[in-house]
PDB file of C-alpha atoms in Angstrom:
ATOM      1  CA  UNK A   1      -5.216 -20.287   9.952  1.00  0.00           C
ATOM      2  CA  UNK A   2      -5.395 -23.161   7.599  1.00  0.00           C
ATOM      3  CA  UNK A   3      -5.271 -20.493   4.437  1.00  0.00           C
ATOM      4  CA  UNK A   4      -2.096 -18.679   5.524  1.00  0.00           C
ATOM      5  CA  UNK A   5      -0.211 -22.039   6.349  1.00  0.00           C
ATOM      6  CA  UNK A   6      -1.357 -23.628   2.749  1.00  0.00           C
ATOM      7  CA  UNK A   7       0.203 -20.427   1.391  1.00  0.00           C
ATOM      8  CA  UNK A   8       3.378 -20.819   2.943  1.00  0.00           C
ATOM      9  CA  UNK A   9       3.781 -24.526   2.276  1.00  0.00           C
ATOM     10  CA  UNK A  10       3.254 -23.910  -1.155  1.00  0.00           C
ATOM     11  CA  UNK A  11       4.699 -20.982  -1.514  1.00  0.00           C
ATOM     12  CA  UNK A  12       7.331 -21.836  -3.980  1.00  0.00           C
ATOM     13  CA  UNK A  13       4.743 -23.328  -6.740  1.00  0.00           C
ATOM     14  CA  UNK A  14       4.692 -20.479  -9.362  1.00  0.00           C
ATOM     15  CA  UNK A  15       0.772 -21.041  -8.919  1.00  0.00           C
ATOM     16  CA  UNK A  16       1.035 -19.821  -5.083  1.00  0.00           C
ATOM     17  CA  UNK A  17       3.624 -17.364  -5.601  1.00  0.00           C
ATOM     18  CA  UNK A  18       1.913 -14.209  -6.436  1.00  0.00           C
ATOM     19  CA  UNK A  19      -0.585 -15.126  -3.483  1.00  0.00           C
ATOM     20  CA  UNK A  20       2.296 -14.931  -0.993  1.00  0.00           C
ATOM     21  CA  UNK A  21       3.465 -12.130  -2.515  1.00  0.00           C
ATOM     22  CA  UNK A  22       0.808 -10.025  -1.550  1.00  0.00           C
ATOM     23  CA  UNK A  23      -0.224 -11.928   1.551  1.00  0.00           C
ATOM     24  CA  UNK A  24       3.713 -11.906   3.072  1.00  0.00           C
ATOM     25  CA  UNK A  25       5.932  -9.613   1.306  1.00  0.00           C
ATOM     26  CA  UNK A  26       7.236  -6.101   2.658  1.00  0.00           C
ATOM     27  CA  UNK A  27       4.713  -3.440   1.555  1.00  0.00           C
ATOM     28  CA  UNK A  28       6.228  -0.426  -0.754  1.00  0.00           C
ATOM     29  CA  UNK A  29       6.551   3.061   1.456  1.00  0.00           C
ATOM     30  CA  UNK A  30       3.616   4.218  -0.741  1.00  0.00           C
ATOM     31  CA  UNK A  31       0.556   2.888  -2.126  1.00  0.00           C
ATOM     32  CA  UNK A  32      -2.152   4.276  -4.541  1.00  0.00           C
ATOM     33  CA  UNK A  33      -4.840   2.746  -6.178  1.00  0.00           C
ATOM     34  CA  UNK A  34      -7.776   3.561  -8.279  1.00  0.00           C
ATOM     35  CA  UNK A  35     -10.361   1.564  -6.777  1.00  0.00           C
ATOM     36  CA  UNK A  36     -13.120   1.631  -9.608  1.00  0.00           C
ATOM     37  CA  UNK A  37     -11.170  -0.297 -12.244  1.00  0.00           C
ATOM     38  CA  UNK A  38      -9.597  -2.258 -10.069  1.00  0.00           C
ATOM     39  CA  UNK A  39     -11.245  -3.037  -6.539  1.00  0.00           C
ATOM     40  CA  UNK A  40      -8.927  -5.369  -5.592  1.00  0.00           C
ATOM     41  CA  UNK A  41      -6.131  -3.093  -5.319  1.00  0.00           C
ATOM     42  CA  UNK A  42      -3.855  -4.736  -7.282  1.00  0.00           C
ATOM     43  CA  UNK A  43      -2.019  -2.069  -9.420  1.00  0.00           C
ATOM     44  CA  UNK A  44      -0.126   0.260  -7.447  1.00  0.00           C
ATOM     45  CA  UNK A  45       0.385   3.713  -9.009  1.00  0.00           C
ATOM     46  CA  UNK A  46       2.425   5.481  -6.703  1.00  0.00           C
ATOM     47  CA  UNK A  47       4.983   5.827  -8.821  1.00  0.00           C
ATOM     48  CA  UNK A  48       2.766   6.357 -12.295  1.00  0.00           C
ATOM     49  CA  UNK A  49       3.608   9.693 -13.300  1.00  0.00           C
ATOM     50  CA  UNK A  50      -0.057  10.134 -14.579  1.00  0.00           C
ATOM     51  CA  UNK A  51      -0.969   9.837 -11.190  1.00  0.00           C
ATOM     52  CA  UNK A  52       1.366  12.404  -9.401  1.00  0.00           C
ATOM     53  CA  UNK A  53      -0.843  15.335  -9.141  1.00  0.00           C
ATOM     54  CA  UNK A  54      -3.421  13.131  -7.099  1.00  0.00           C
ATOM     55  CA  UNK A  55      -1.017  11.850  -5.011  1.00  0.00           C
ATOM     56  CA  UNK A  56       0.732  15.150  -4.010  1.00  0.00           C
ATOM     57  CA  UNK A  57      -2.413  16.012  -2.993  1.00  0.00           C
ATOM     58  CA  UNK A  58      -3.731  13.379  -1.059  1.00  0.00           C
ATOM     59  CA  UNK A  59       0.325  13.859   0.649  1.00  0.00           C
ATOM     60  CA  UNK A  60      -1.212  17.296   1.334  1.00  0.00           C
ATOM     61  CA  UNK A  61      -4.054  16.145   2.960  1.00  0.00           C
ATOM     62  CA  UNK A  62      -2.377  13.636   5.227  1.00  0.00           C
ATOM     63  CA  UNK A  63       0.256  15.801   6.346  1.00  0.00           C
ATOM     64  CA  UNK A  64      -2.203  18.513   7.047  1.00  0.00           C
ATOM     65  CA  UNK A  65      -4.430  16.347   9.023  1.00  0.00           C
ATOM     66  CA  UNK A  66      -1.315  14.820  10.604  1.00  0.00           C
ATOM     67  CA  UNK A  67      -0.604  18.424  12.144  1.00  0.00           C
ATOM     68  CA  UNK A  68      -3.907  18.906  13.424  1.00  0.00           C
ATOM     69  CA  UNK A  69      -4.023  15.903  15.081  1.00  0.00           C
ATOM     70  CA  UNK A  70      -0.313  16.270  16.628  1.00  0.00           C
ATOM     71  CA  UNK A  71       0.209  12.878  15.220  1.00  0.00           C
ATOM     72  CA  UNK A  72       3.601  11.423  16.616  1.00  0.00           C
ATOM     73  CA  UNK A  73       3.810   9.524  13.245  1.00  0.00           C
ATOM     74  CA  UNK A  74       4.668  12.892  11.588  1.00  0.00           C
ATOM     75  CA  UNK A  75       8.002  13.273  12.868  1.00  0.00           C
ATOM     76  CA  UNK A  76       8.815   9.988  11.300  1.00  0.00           C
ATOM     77  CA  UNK A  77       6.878  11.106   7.800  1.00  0.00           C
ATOM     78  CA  UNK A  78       8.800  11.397   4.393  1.00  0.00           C
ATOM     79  CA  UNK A  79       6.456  14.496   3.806  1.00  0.00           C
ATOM     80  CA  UNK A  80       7.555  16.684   6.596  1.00  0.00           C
TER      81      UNK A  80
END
């Protein structure tokens, strides 16, 4: 589309940058957001330490849906 090849034309302008960041760059192995204050999903906090107990159990939840599903992607989870 004419959006995605504006962003990579211009891709090197430090106005564009950020854009292709998020539109083209390798996603981190985990993601968590709190979608209230920010909607876009902008702030990861998968690594915020205030976060941890939420995300251990939202892991918990995964994996145990994951096993009731017999979801092949489990045997190539982190969360075994």
């Amino acid at each position: 589309g004419l959006t995605k090849a504006w962003i990579l034309q211009n891709r090197h302008d430090s106005d564009t940058s950020a854009c292709f960041e998020r539109a083209f760059a390798k996603r981190p192995a985990e993601e968590l957001y709190d979608v209230i204050p920010d909607p876009d999903q902008l702030c990861n906090l998968a690594d915020d330490s205030a976060y941890a107990e939420d995300k251990a159990k939202l892991i918990r939840q995964l994996t145990q849906y994951l096993r009731t599903t017999q979801d092949p992607r489990l045997g190539k989870s982190p969360w075994k």
